[in-house]
């Protein structure tokens, strides 16, 4: 049984080659990170396992991949790139990886929060252009952060925020408890939080979850942080709120369209800090990610599932 990492960037290719063991199933690393879906049948070459980082796998393409039985998706958001139910009808199982980057993503969310609170991105842009712009920031000690969705990443954000002297509120679709976190209604969270940080998986229920109505219910001038998925926010409503000041600043690592197109409206707003869907990109998280993917491959070879 063979596995092919179909779209490895140089970083993940090197990590894969370092972590593969001599007794592992054969893992072929394709270092073309720009591979197209149409190229996947030839790239896989009859392999039973596809390791996929970011390439879309439509069901009609998967049906052309002879021998393909398993997809190991490098992350939790497989639905953004493929339809697991449609693949299951073809006899292809989709495996995801949870928890590998909880600390990395949480630290990115916190970094975006602090950058937003102090206006670092705007000052950096202006100083590089020769302008001595000095922004008034806000202190976050004693302020309230509201976490929408509460899994492993949100738990790490809560830990760091509480350690910074912030009050932590959270809302989750199913009841939870966590030390130092007060679980409240979504309405109260939006009304009271100086910072709102999103930690929801994207599905049919969470698309546009932060709607125009919910944005209007936020504390005026609050900071919005999104390291989850771009589509959990109504983008047009967010832009309008940034322009009006209802949202004071947004720190965004994820977007509805990725890569973010040149000239996109979000690149023109002074009260937005952008990062290129890179929250999970640390050496530690990469090792966790590839290690878990190889564990999937080992289990598949051993058990067949």
Short mmCIF file of C-alpha atoms in Angstrom, two decimals:
data_model
loop_
_atom_site.label_atom_id
_atom_site.label_comp_id
_atom_site.label_asym_id
_atom_site.label_seq_id
_atom_site.Cartn_x
_atom_site.Cartn_y
_atom_site.Cartn_z
CA UNK A 1 0.00 0.00 0.00
CA UNK A 2 1.34 3.41 -1.03
CA UNK A 3 0.64 6.96 0.10
CA UNK A 4 1.27 10.09 -1.94
CA UNK A 5 1.55 13.54 -0.38
CA UNK A 6 0.11 15.28 -3.41
CA UNK A 7 0.75 18.97 -2.72
CA UNK A 8 3.67 19.36 -0.31
CA UNK A 9 5.31 22.73 0.14
CA UNK A 10 9.03 22.68 0.88
CA UNK A 11 8.52 22.91 4.64
CA UNK A 12 6.06 20.03 4.91
CA UNK A 13 8.01 17.95 2.38
CA UNK A 14 11.12 18.20 4.54
CA UNK A 15 9.17 17.37 7.69
CA UNK A 16 7.60 14.34 6.02
CA UNK A 17 10.91 12.98 4.81
CA UNK A 18 12.39 13.46 8.28
CA UNK A 19 9.55 11.74 10.14
CA UNK A 20 8.98 8.75 7.84
CA UNK A 21 10.30 5.58 9.44
CA UNK A 22 12.05 2.74 7.67
CA UNK A 23 9.17 0.38 8.45
CA UNK A 24 6.46 2.79 7.26
CA UNK A 25 4.37 2.23 4.15
CA UNK A 26 5.93 3.88 1.11
CA UNK A 27 5.23 7.63 1.10
CA UNK A 28 5.88 9.54 -2.11
CA UNK A 29 6.20 13.31 -1.71
CA UNK A 30 5.12 15.49 -4.62
CA UNK A 31 6.80 18.86 -4.09
CA UNK A 32 4.52 20.75 -6.48
CA UNK A 33 2.30 22.67 -4.07
CA UNK A 34 0.42 24.21 -7.01
CA UNK A 35 -0.88 20.92 -8.36
CA UNK A 36 -4.38 21.18 -9.85
CA UNK A 37 -7.27 18.82 -9.15
CA UNK A 38 -7.12 17.60 -12.75
CA UNK A 39 -3.53 16.44 -12.20
CA UNK A 40 -4.34 14.34 -9.13
CA UNK A 41 -5.08 11.04 -10.94
CA UNK A 42 -1.62 11.07 -12.53
CA UNK A 43 0.12 12.35 -9.39
CA UNK A 44 -1.43 9.57 -7.32
CA UNK A 45 -0.60 6.95 -9.91
CA UNK A 46 -2.87 4.30 -8.40
CA UNK A 47 -1.88 4.92 -4.77
CA UNK A 48 -4.41 3.88 -2.15
CA UNK A 49 -3.79 6.86 0.19
CA UNK A 50 -3.72 10.54 -0.73
CA UNK A 51 -2.30 13.03 1.77
CA UNK A 52 -3.77 16.42 0.90
CA UNK A 53 -2.85 19.81 2.31
CA UNK A 54 -4.86 22.33 0.28
CA UNK A 55 -5.82 20.92 -3.11
CA UNK A 56 -9.51 20.52 -3.95
CA UNK A 57 -10.66 16.97 -4.60
CA UNK A 58 -14.04 17.02 -6.36
CA UNK A 59 -15.89 13.71 -6.43
CA UNK A 60 -15.65 13.55 -10.22
CA UNK A 61 -11.85 13.77 -9.99
CA UNK A 62 -11.68 11.28 -7.12
CA UNK A 63 -13.61 8.84 -9.27
CA UNK A 64 -10.78 8.97 -11.80
CA UNK A 65 -8.12 8.14 -9.17
CA UNK A 66 -7.80 4.39 -9.61
CA UNK A 67 -7.13 2.53 -6.39
CA UNK A 68 -7.77 5.51 -4.10
CA UNK A 69 -9.39 4.36 -0.84
CA UNK A 70 -8.29 6.90 1.76
CA UNK A 71 -7.70 10.66 1.95
CA UNK A 72 -5.71 12.01 4.88
CA UNK A 73 -6.51 15.71 5.02
CA UNK A 74 -3.95 17.86 6.82
CA UNK A 75 -6.28 19.69 9.18
CA UNK A 76 -9.90 19.79 10.27
CA UNK A 77 -11.47 21.77 7.41
CA UNK A 78 -11.72 19.02 4.83
CA UNK A 79 -15.18 20.19 3.77
CA UNK A 80 -13.66 23.34 2.34
CA UNK A 81 -11.79 21.17 -0.18
CA UNK A 82 -13.90 18.04 -0.71
CA UNK A 83 -17.28 16.46 0.00
CA UNK A 84 -16.65 13.58 2.43
CA UNK A 85 -20.11 12.09 1.86
CA UNK A 86 -19.69 12.11 -1.90
CA UNK A 87 -16.27 10.49 -1.55
CA UNK A 88 -17.72 7.88 0.81
CA UNK A 89 -20.17 6.87 -1.92
CA UNK A 90 -17.09 6.15 -4.06
CA UNK A 91 -15.61 4.00 -1.29
CA UNK A 92 -13.09 6.66 -0.24
CA UNK A 93 -12.75 7.45 3.47
CA UNK A 94 -11.67 10.93 4.59
CA UNK A 95 -9.50 11.25 7.70
CA UNK A 96 -8.87 14.61 9.40
CA UNK A 97 -6.34 15.75 11.97
CA UNK A 98 -7.39 17.60 15.10
CA UNK A 99 -5.41 19.38 17.76
CA UNK A 100 -2.07 19.53 15.96
CA UNK A 101 -1.92 23.33 15.94
CA UNK A 102 -4.03 24.37 18.93
CA UNK A 103 -1.22 26.31 20.58
CA UNK A 104 0.04 27.80 17.31
CA UNK A 105 -3.38 29.07 16.24
CA UNK A 106 -4.20 30.36 19.73
CA UNK A 107 -0.95 32.32 19.87
CA UNK A 108 -1.75 33.80 16.44
CA UNK A 109 -5.20 34.87 17.66
CA UNK A 110 -3.62 36.53 20.68
CA UNK A 111 -0.98 38.20 18.50
CA UNK A 112 -3.66 39.59 16.18
CA UNK A 113 -5.58 40.82 19.22
CA UNK A 114 -2.61 42.74 20.60
CA UNK A 115 -1.69 44.09 17.17
CA UNK A 116 -5.26 45.31 16.72
CA UNK A 117 -5.36 46.88 20.18
CA UNK A 118 -2.16 48.87 19.55
CA UNK A 119 -2.47 49.64 15.83
CA UNK A 120 0.92 48.09 15.00
CA UNK A 121 0.09 47.15 11.40
CA UNK A 122 -1.08 50.64 10.51
CA UNK A 123 1.92 52.32 12.14
CA UNK A 124 4.25 49.90 10.36
CA UNK A 125 2.68 50.65 6.97
CA UNK A 126 2.84 54.40 7.50
CA UNK A 127 6.40 54.44 8.80
CA UNK A 128 7.59 52.40 5.82
CA UNK A 129 5.95 55.05 3.64
CA UNK A 130 7.87 57.79 5.46
CA UNK A 131 5.05 58.97 7.71
CA UNK A 132 5.46 59.30 11.50
CA UNK A 133 1.99 58.07 12.47
CA UNK A 134 1.39 57.53 16.19
CA UNK A 135 -1.75 55.53 17.03
CA UNK A 136 -3.53 55.57 20.36
CA UNK A 137 -3.98 52.00 21.54
CA UNK A 138 -6.10 50.41 24.22
CA UNK A 139 -5.03 48.37 27.24
CA UNK A 140 -6.43 44.85 27.34
CA UNK A 141 -5.73 44.13 31.00
CA UNK A 142 -9.12 44.05 32.71
CA UNK A 143 -10.99 43.87 29.41
CA UNK A 144 -13.30 41.03 28.34
CA UNK A 145 -12.64 38.55 25.56
CA UNK A 146 -15.52 36.48 24.21
CA UNK A 147 -14.79 33.14 22.54
CA UNK A 148 -17.39 31.88 20.07
CA UNK A 149 -16.96 28.12 19.91
CA UNK A 150 -14.89 26.34 22.51
CA UNK A 151 -12.55 23.54 21.50
CA UNK A 152 -8.83 23.00 21.91
CA UNK A 153 -7.79 26.27 20.28
CA UNK A 154 -10.22 28.37 22.30
CA UNK A 155 -9.03 26.67 25.49
CA UNK A 156 -5.47 27.81 24.70
CA UNK A 157 -6.68 31.34 23.91
CA UNK A 158 -8.51 31.36 27.24
CA UNK A 159 -5.34 30.32 29.06
CA UNK A 160 -3.23 33.09 27.51
CA UNK A 161 -5.92 35.76 27.81
CA UNK A 162 -6.61 34.95 31.46
CA UNK A 163 -2.88 35.08 32.13
CA UNK A 164 -2.88 38.56 30.60
CA UNK A 165 -5.48 39.74 33.09
CA UNK A 166 -8.52 39.50 30.83
CA UNK A 167 -11.97 38.24 31.75
CA UNK A 168 -12.91 35.28 29.56
CA UNK A 169 -16.46 34.60 28.35
CA UNK A 170 -17.39 31.79 25.99
CA UNK A 171 -20.34 30.45 24.08
CA UNK A 172 -20.52 26.94 22.67
CA UNK A 173 -23.28 25.08 20.85
CA UNK A 174 -23.15 22.28 23.42
CA UNK A 175 -22.74 22.83 27.18
CA UNK A 176 -19.17 22.95 28.45
CA UNK A 177 -17.20 23.99 31.50
CA UNK A 178 -13.59 25.10 31.72
CA UNK A 179 -11.56 26.59 34.60
CA UNK A 180 -11.51 30.37 34.52
CA UNK A 181 -14.07 30.62 31.73
CA UNK A 182 -17.65 31.81 32.16
CA UNK A 183 -20.03 30.26 29.63
CA UNK A 184 -22.81 32.67 28.72
CA UNK A 185 -25.47 33.26 26.09
CA UNK A 186 -24.30 34.46 22.71
CA UNK A 187 -26.26 37.69 23.21
CA UNK A 188 -24.43 38.50 26.44
CA UNK A 189 -21.05 37.60 24.95
CA UNK A 190 -21.54 39.92 21.99
CA UNK A 191 -22.80 42.78 24.15
CA UNK A 192 -20.06 42.63 26.79
CA UNK A 193 -16.89 41.57 24.97
CA UNK A 194 -14.20 44.10 24.08
CA UNK A 195 -12.67 41.36 21.90
CA UNK A 196 -14.64 38.67 20.04
CA UNK A 197 -12.60 35.71 18.80
CA UNK A 198 -14.12 33.09 16.48
CA UNK A 199 -13.39 29.38 16.93
CA UNK A 200 -16.05 27.59 14.88
CA UNK A 201 -15.71 24.85 12.32
CA UNK A 202 -17.23 25.81 8.97
CA UNK A 203 -20.34 23.88 7.99
CA UNK A 204 -23.85 24.63 6.75
CA UNK A 205 -24.89 25.76 10.24
CA UNK A 206 -21.97 28.12 10.80
CA UNK A 207 -21.67 29.79 7.38
CA UNK A 208 -22.23 33.53 7.93
CA UNK A 209 -22.71 32.76 11.65
CA UNK A 210 -21.52 36.24 12.56
CA UNK A 211 -24.26 37.91 10.58
CA UNK A 212 -25.11 41.58 10.18
CA UNK A 213 -27.58 41.26 13.04
CA UNK A 214 -25.02 39.68 15.36
CA UNK A 215 -22.38 42.23 14.39
CA UNK A 216 -24.86 44.97 15.26
CA UNK A 217 -25.29 43.32 18.68
CA UNK A 218 -21.55 43.53 19.43
CA UNK A 219 -20.14 46.05 21.83
CA UNK A 220 -19.49 49.18 19.73
CA UNK A 221 -15.84 49.47 18.75
CA UNK A 222 -14.99 45.87 19.70
CA UNK A 223 -12.05 44.02 18.18
CA UNK A 224 -12.93 41.01 15.99
CA UNK A 225 -10.43 38.17 15.60
CA UNK A 226 -10.93 35.35 13.09
CA UNK A 227 -8.50 32.44 12.88
CA UNK A 228 -11.28 29.92 12.11
CA UNK A 229 -12.66 30.20 8.56
CA UNK A 230 -13.49 33.32 6.59
CA UNK A 231 -17.00 32.19 5.70
CA UNK A 232 -18.18 32.02 9.33
CA UNK A 233 -18.48 35.82 9.05
CA UNK A 234 -20.75 37.74 6.70
CA UNK A 235 -17.89 39.51 4.95
CA UNK A 236 -19.94 42.38 3.51
CA UNK A 237 -21.49 43.06 6.91
CA UNK A 238 -18.06 43.00 8.54
CA UNK A 239 -16.68 45.48 6.02
CA UNK A 240 -19.63 47.82 6.61
CA UNK A 241 -19.11 47.57 10.37
CA UNK A 242 -15.39 48.31 10.03
CA UNK A 243 -16.21 51.40 8.00
CA UNK A 244 -18.81 52.60 10.50
CA UNK A 245 -16.70 51.86 13.56
CA UNK A 246 -19.12 49.29 14.96
CA UNK A 247 -16.12 46.97 14.71
CA UNK A 248 -13.13 48.96 15.87
CA UNK A 249 -10.53 46.67 14.34
CA UNK A 250 -10.41 43.22 12.78
CA UNK A 251 -7.48 40.83 12.98
CA UNK A 252 -7.98 38.27 10.22
CA UNK A 253 -6.01 35.16 9.31
CA UNK A 254 -8.73 33.61 7.13
CA UNK A 255 -10.86 34.86 4.27
CA UNK A 256 -13.81 33.85 2.13
CA UNK A 257 -11.54 33.83 -0.94
CA UNK A 258 -7.99 32.60 -0.52
CA UNK A 259 -5.46 33.74 -1.52
CA UNK A 260 -6.91 37.18 -0.84
CA UNK A 261 -7.12 38.89 -4.27
CA UNK A 262 -5.00 41.95 -4.93
CA UNK A 263 -7.00 45.10 -4.27
CA UNK A 264 -9.57 43.30 -2.10
CA UNK A 265 -11.56 45.76 0.01
CA UNK A 266 -10.07 44.37 3.22
CA UNK A 267 -6.61 45.49 2.06
CA UNK A 268 -7.86 49.08 1.77
CA UNK A 269 -9.21 49.52 5.30
CA UNK A 270 -6.88 51.06 7.89
CA UNK A 271 -8.48 49.23 10.83
CA UNK A 272 -7.72 45.71 9.61
CA UNK A 273 -4.66 43.57 10.36
CA UNK A 274 -4.13 40.73 7.89
CA UNK A 275 -2.18 37.49 7.95
CA UNK A 276 -2.15 34.92 5.16
CA UNK A 277 -3.90 31.90 6.71
CA UNK A 278 -0.69 31.16 8.56
CA UNK A 279 -1.84 30.72 12.16
CA UNK A 280 -0.87 27.05 12.15
CA UNK A 281 2.51 27.53 10.50
CA UNK A 282 5.09 26.80 13.18
CA UNK A 283 7.74 24.06 13.25
CA UNK A 284 6.07 22.52 16.28
CA UNK A 285 2.65 22.38 14.63
CA UNK A 286 4.14 21.03 11.38
CA UNK A 287 5.78 18.16 13.26
CA UNK A 288 2.49 17.42 15.04
CA UNK A 289 0.56 17.58 11.76
CA UNK A 290 2.79 15.31 9.70
CA UNK A 291 3.31 12.96 12.61
CA UNK A 292 -0.45 12.53 12.91
CA UNK A 293 -0.82 12.05 9.13
CA UNK A 294 1.78 9.29 9.17
CA UNK A 295 0.02 7.69 12.13
CA UNK A 296 -3.16 7.64 10.01
CA UNK A 297 -1.25 5.90 7.21
CA UNK A 298 0.21 3.34 9.61
CA UNK A 299 -3.20 2.56 11.05
CA UNK A 300 -4.78 2.26 7.60
CA UNK A 301 -2.12 -0.23 6.49
CA UNK A 302 -2.48 -2.22 9.72
CA UNK A 303 -6.28 -2.22 10.09
CA UNK A 304 -7.56 -1.29 6.63
CA UNK A 305 -9.54 1.66 7.99
#
